[in-house]
Coordinates of C-alpha atoms and ligand atoms in Angstrom, one line a residue:
M1 CA -41.3 -8.9 34.2
P2 CA -40.2 -5.4 35.2
T3 CA -39.0 -3.1 32.4
V4 CA -36.1 -0.9 33.4
I5 CA -35.3 2.5 32.1
V6 CA -31.5 3.1 31.7
T7 CA -30.5 6.7 31.7
A8 CA -27.0 7.7 30.5
A9 CA -25.5 10.8 32.1
I10 CA -23.1 11.6 29.4
T11 CA -21.1 14.6 30.7
G12 CA -21.7 16.5 33.9
G13 CA -21.7 20.1 35.0
I14 CA -18.7 19.7 37.3
H15 CA -15.7 17.7 36.1
G16 CA -14.2 17.4 32.6
K17 CA -11.1 16.1 30.9
E18 CA -8.9 17.1 33.9
I19 CA -10.2 13.9 35.7
S20 CA -10.8 11.6 32.7
P21 CA -9.9 12.1 29.0
C22 CA -13.1 10.1 28.2
I23 CA -15.5 12.7 29.5
P24 CA -17.0 14.4 26.4
E25 CA -17.0 18.1 26.4
Q26 CA -17.7 19.5 22.9
P27 CA -21.0 18.9 21.0
D28 CA -19.4 16.5 18.5
E29 CA -18.1 14.3 21.3
I30 CA -21.3 14.6 23.4
V31 CA -23.5 13.6 20.4
R32 CA -21.2 10.6 19.6
E33 CA -21.2 9.4 23.2
A34 CA -25.0 9.8 23.3
V35 CA -25.6 7.8 20.2
A36 CA -23.3 5.0 21.4
S37 CA -25.1 4.9 24.7
V38 CA -28.5 4.5 23.0
E39 CA -27.1 1.7 20.9
A40 CA -25.9 0.1 24.1
G41 CA -29.5 0.3 25.6
A42 CA -30.0 3.7 27.2
S43 CA -33.4 5.2 26.5
V44 CA -33.0 8.5 28.3
L45 CA -30.0 10.8 27.8
H46 CA -29.2 13.3 30.6
L47 CA -27.2 16.1 29.0
H48 CA -25.3 19.2 30.0
A49 CA -23.6 21.7 27.8
R50 CA -20.0 23.0 27.8
D51 CA -18.3 25.9 26.3
A52 CA -15.4 25.9 23.8
A53 CA -13.0 25.7 26.7
G54 CA -14.8 22.6 28.1
K55 CA -16.3 24.5 31.1
P56 CA -19.9 23.8 32.0
T57 CA -22.2 26.4 30.5
G58 CA -25.9 27.4 30.4
D59 CA -25.4 28.7 26.8
L60 CA -28.8 28.1 25.2
N61 CA -27.3 27.9 21.7
I62 CA -25.1 25.0 22.7
F63 CA -27.9 23.3 24.6
R64 CA -30.1 23.7 21.5
E65 CA -27.5 22.3 19.1
I66 CA -26.9 19.2 21.3
N67 CA -30.7 18.6 21.8
E68 CA -31.4 18.9 18.1
R69 CA -28.4 16.8 16.9
V70 CA -29.1 14.0 19.4
K71 CA -32.8 14.0 18.5
A72 CA -31.9 13.7 14.8
K73 CA -29.7 10.7 15.4
T74 CA -31.6 8.7 18.0
D75 CA -35.1 8.2 19.2
A76 CA -34.1 8.4 22.9
I77 CA -35.7 10.8 25.3
V78 CA -33.5 13.9 25.7
Q79 CA -33.4 15.2 29.3
L80 CA -31.6 18.5 29.6
S81 CA -30.1 19.5 32.9
T82 CA -31.3 22.7 34.5
G83 CA -28.8 22.1 37.3
G84 CA -25.7 24.0 36.3
H85 CA -24.8 24.9 39.9
E86 CA -22.3 27.6 38.8
D87 CA -24.9 29.2 36.5
T88 CA -27.6 31.8 37.5
I89 CA -31.2 30.6 38.2
A90 CA -32.3 32.8 35.3
N91 CA -30.1 31.0 32.8
R92 CA -31.0 27.6 34.1
F93 CA -34.7 28.5 33.8
K94 CA -34.4 29.4 30.1
I95 CA -33.4 25.8 29.2
I96 CA -37.0 24.8 29.7
D97 CA -38.0 27.0 26.8
L98 CA -36.1 24.7 24.5
K99 CA -38.9 22.2 25.2
P100 CA -36.9 19.0 25.6
E101 CA -39.0 15.9 26.4
M102 CA -37.6 15.9 29.9
A103 CA -35.5 18.2 32.1
S104 CA -34.0 17.8 35.5
L105 CA -35.6 19.7 38.3
N106 CA -33.5 20.1 41.4
T107 CA -35.4 20.0 44.6
S108 CA -33.1 21.2 47.4
M109 CA -30.2 23.5 48.3
A110 CA -26.7 22.1 48.5
V111 CA -23.3 23.4 49.0
F112 CA -20.7 21.8 46.6
F113 CA -17.0 21.7 47.6
L114 CA -15.1 22.2 44.4
H115 CA -11.6 23.4 43.5
G116 CA -11.1 24.3 47.2
K117 CA -14.2 26.5 47.3
E118 CA -17.8 26.3 48.4
Y119 CA -20.6 26.9 45.9
L120 CA -24.2 27.3 46.9
F121 CA -26.4 25.4 44.6
E122 CA -29.4 27.7 44.8
N123 CA -32.8 26.0 44.8
Y124 CA -35.2 28.1 46.9
R125 CA -38.7 26.7 47.3
S126 CA -40.0 29.6 45.2
D127 CA -37.6 28.7 42.4
I128 CA -38.4 25.0 42.5
E129 CA -42.1 25.9 42.2
R130 CA -41.4 28.3 39.3
F131 CA -39.4 25.6 37.5
A132 CA -42.1 23.0 38.0
G133 CA -44.8 25.4 36.8
R134 CA -42.9 26.3 33.7
M135 CA -42.2 22.6 32.8
L136 CA -45.9 21.9 33.3
E137 CA -46.8 24.8 31.0
K138 CA -44.3 23.7 28.3
G139 CA -45.1 20.0 28.5
V140 CA -41.6 19.1 29.7
K141 CA -41.5 16.0 32.0
P142 CA -39.4 16.8 35.1
E143 CA -37.0 14.3 36.6
L144 CA -37.1 15.4 40.2
E145 CA -33.6 15.3 41.6
C146 CA -33.7 14.4 45.3
Y147 CA -30.6 14.6 47.3
S148 CA -32.0 13.8 50.8
L149 CA -35.3 13.3 52.6
E150 CA -35.7 17.1 52.6
S151 CA -35.9 17.0 48.8
I152 CA -38.7 14.5 48.9
Y153 CA -40.6 16.9 51.1
E154 CA -40.2 19.6 48.4
V155 CA -41.7 17.1 45.9
E156 CA -44.7 16.8 48.3
N157 CA -45.0 20.6 48.3
L158 CA -45.1 20.6 44.5
I159 CA -47.7 17.9 44.4
S160 CA -49.9 19.7 47.0
K161 CA -49.8 22.8 44.7
G162 CA -50.8 20.9 41.6
L163 CA -47.5 21.6 39.9
L164 CA -46.6 18.0 38.9
K165 CA -48.3 15.4 36.7
K166 CA -48.4 11.7 37.6
P167 CA -46.4 9.6 37.7
Y168 CA -43.8 11.6 39.6
Y169 CA -40.4 10.6 38.3
I170 CA -38.0 10.9 41.2
N171 CA -34.2 10.5 40.9
L172 CA -32.7 9.5 44.2
V173 CA -29.2 11.0 44.0
L174 CA -26.7 9.5 46.5
N175 CA -23.1 10.1 47.5
I176 CA -22.7 13.6 46.1
Y177 CA -19.7 15.3 47.8
A178 CA -21.7 18.2 49.1
Q179 CA -23.3 19.7 52.2
G180 CA -27.0 18.8 52.2
A181 CA -26.4 15.5 50.4
I182 CA -26.8 11.9 51.6
K183 CA -24.1 9.2 51.7
G184 CA -24.4 6.3 49.3
N185 CA -25.4 3.2 51.1
Y186 CA -28.2 0.6 51.1
K187 CA -29.8 2.0 54.3
N188 CA -30.1 5.5 52.9
L189 CA -31.4 4.3 49.6
T190 CA -34.2 2.2 51.2
T191 CA -35.0 5.0 53.6
M192 CA -35.5 7.4 50.7
I193 CA -37.6 4.8 48.8
G194 CA -39.8 4.4 51.9
A195 CA -40.4 8.1 51.9
L196 CA -41.6 8.4 48.2
P197 CA -45.0 9.9 47.6
D198 CA -47.7 7.6 46.2
E199 CA -47.6 7.2 42.4
S200 CA -43.9 7.9 42.2
I201 CA -41.5 6.0 40.0
F202 CA -37.9 6.1 41.1
N203 CA -34.5 6.2 39.4
V204 CA -31.2 6.0 41.2
T205 CA -28.0 8.0 40.6
A206 CA -25.1 7.1 42.8
I207 CA -21.8 8.9 42.6
G208 CA -18.3 7.4 42.3
S209 CA -17.7 3.9 43.5
T210 CA -21.3 3.5 44.7
Q211 CA -22.7 3.8 41.1
L212 CA -22.8 0.1 40.2
S213 CA -24.0 -1.4 43.5
L214 CA -26.7 1.2 44.2
T215 CA -28.1 1.4 40.7
T216 CA -28.3 -2.4 40.6
M217 CA -30.0 -2.4 44.0
S218 CA -32.5 0.1 42.5
V219 CA -33.3 -2.3 39.8
L220 CA -33.8 -5.1 42.4
L221 CA -36.1 -2.8 44.4
G222 CA -38.3 -1.9 41.5
G223 CA -36.6 1.2 40.3
H224 CA -34.7 2.5 37.3
C225 CA -31.0 3.0 36.7
R226 CA -28.7 5.9 35.7
V227 CA -25.1 5.4 34.8
G228 CA -22.5 7.4 33.0
L229 CA -19.4 9.4 33.2
E230 CA -21.1 12.4 34.8
D231 CA -21.5 10.3 38.0
N232 CA -18.6 7.9 37.8
I233 CA -15.4 7.8 35.7
Y234 CA -14.2 4.3 36.7
Y235 CA -15.1 0.9 35.3
S236 CA -13.5 -0.8 38.3
K237 CA -11.2 0.2 41.1
G238 CA -8.4 2.3 39.5
V239 CA -9.5 1.5 35.9
L240 CA -11.1 4.4 34.0
A241 CA -14.2 3.6 32.0
E242 CA -13.5 4.0 28.3
S243 CA -16.9 5.5 27.5
N244 CA -20.4 6.1 28.6
A245 CA -21.6 3.2 26.4
Q246 CA -19.3 0.8 28.3
L247 CA -21.0 1.6 31.6
V248 CA -24.5 1.5 30.0
A249 CA -23.7 -1.9 28.4
R250 CA -22.6 -3.4 31.7
S251 CA -25.9 -2.3 33.5
V252 CA -27.9 -3.6 30.5
R253 CA -26.2 -7.0 30.8
I254 CA -26.9 -7.1 34.6
I255 CA -30.5 -6.1 34.2
K256 CA -31.1 -8.8 31.6
E257 CA -29.2 -11.4 33.7
L258 CA -31.5 -10.6 36.6
G259 CA -34.4 -11.5 34.3
F260 CA -35.7 -8.0 33.7
S261 CA -36.1 -6.2 30.4
V262 CA -34.6 -2.9 29.3
A263 CA -37.0 -0.2 28.1
T264 CA -36.8 1.0 24.6
P265 CA -37.3 4.8 24.3
D266 CA -41.0 4.3 23.5
Q267 CA -41.5 1.9 26.4
A268 CA -39.8 4.6 28.6
R269 CA -42.3 7.2 27.3
E270 CA -45.1 4.8 28.1
I271 CA -43.8 4.2 31.7
L272 CA -43.3 8.0 32.3
K273 CA -46.5 9.0 30.5
I274 CA -44.7 11.4 28.2
Ligands
ZN1 ZN1 -26.4 16.3 35.5

């Protein structure tokens, strides 16, 4: 019986309370949402930090506070984001030095369309290699964020240079509103799964209305599942989700109804060889 890792993406690096009052912004709220999500069945917590005004930030002190408080209150795997696309590469890089159990590692360029502007999400190959090398050195397990087939080729480049440890944990990210991203549908998901390197384990993140269907398909296709308010603020069409835990609890129910089991944090460590 497959065991499924459920990741909760608690608060993103893009939108905040202007689109949903339920998106946590301050450390107290983020920690509260994280704890509730673990109680609902999440074993990995994907976390960003925000400043006092609620804007995404790469401030190491805030990241450190969130990491330590969540670790003190849960046994879940903390996965800090190094993907603040409005932040500098240098700031994003420093997050690895906090030595979370996991960190996101973005594997391709993208251009985000936000607030009527274009933002280049810089991930040159040389930077991707540097991030991977530092994570290897610090014992931080990367979640490889793949936005298209081109991203998967970058993972192959890292493997060829000995910069990744097996198993490769690849997050297939679909339906981001950006240049360089892939639309969220079944064909694109199965194409990306078909292109995965050997000894990969995959997770699926799907933005907006595609979250529930594509993460459930991931489970059926042998993958793992990420849900949460970073990626989707609705529970159903036009109805805002009340919390991250509500989205986690629904996926946990579905996974169990399908006859699969939901990984505890220690089972997730075992699967990911952390
Ligand atoms: Zn994120």
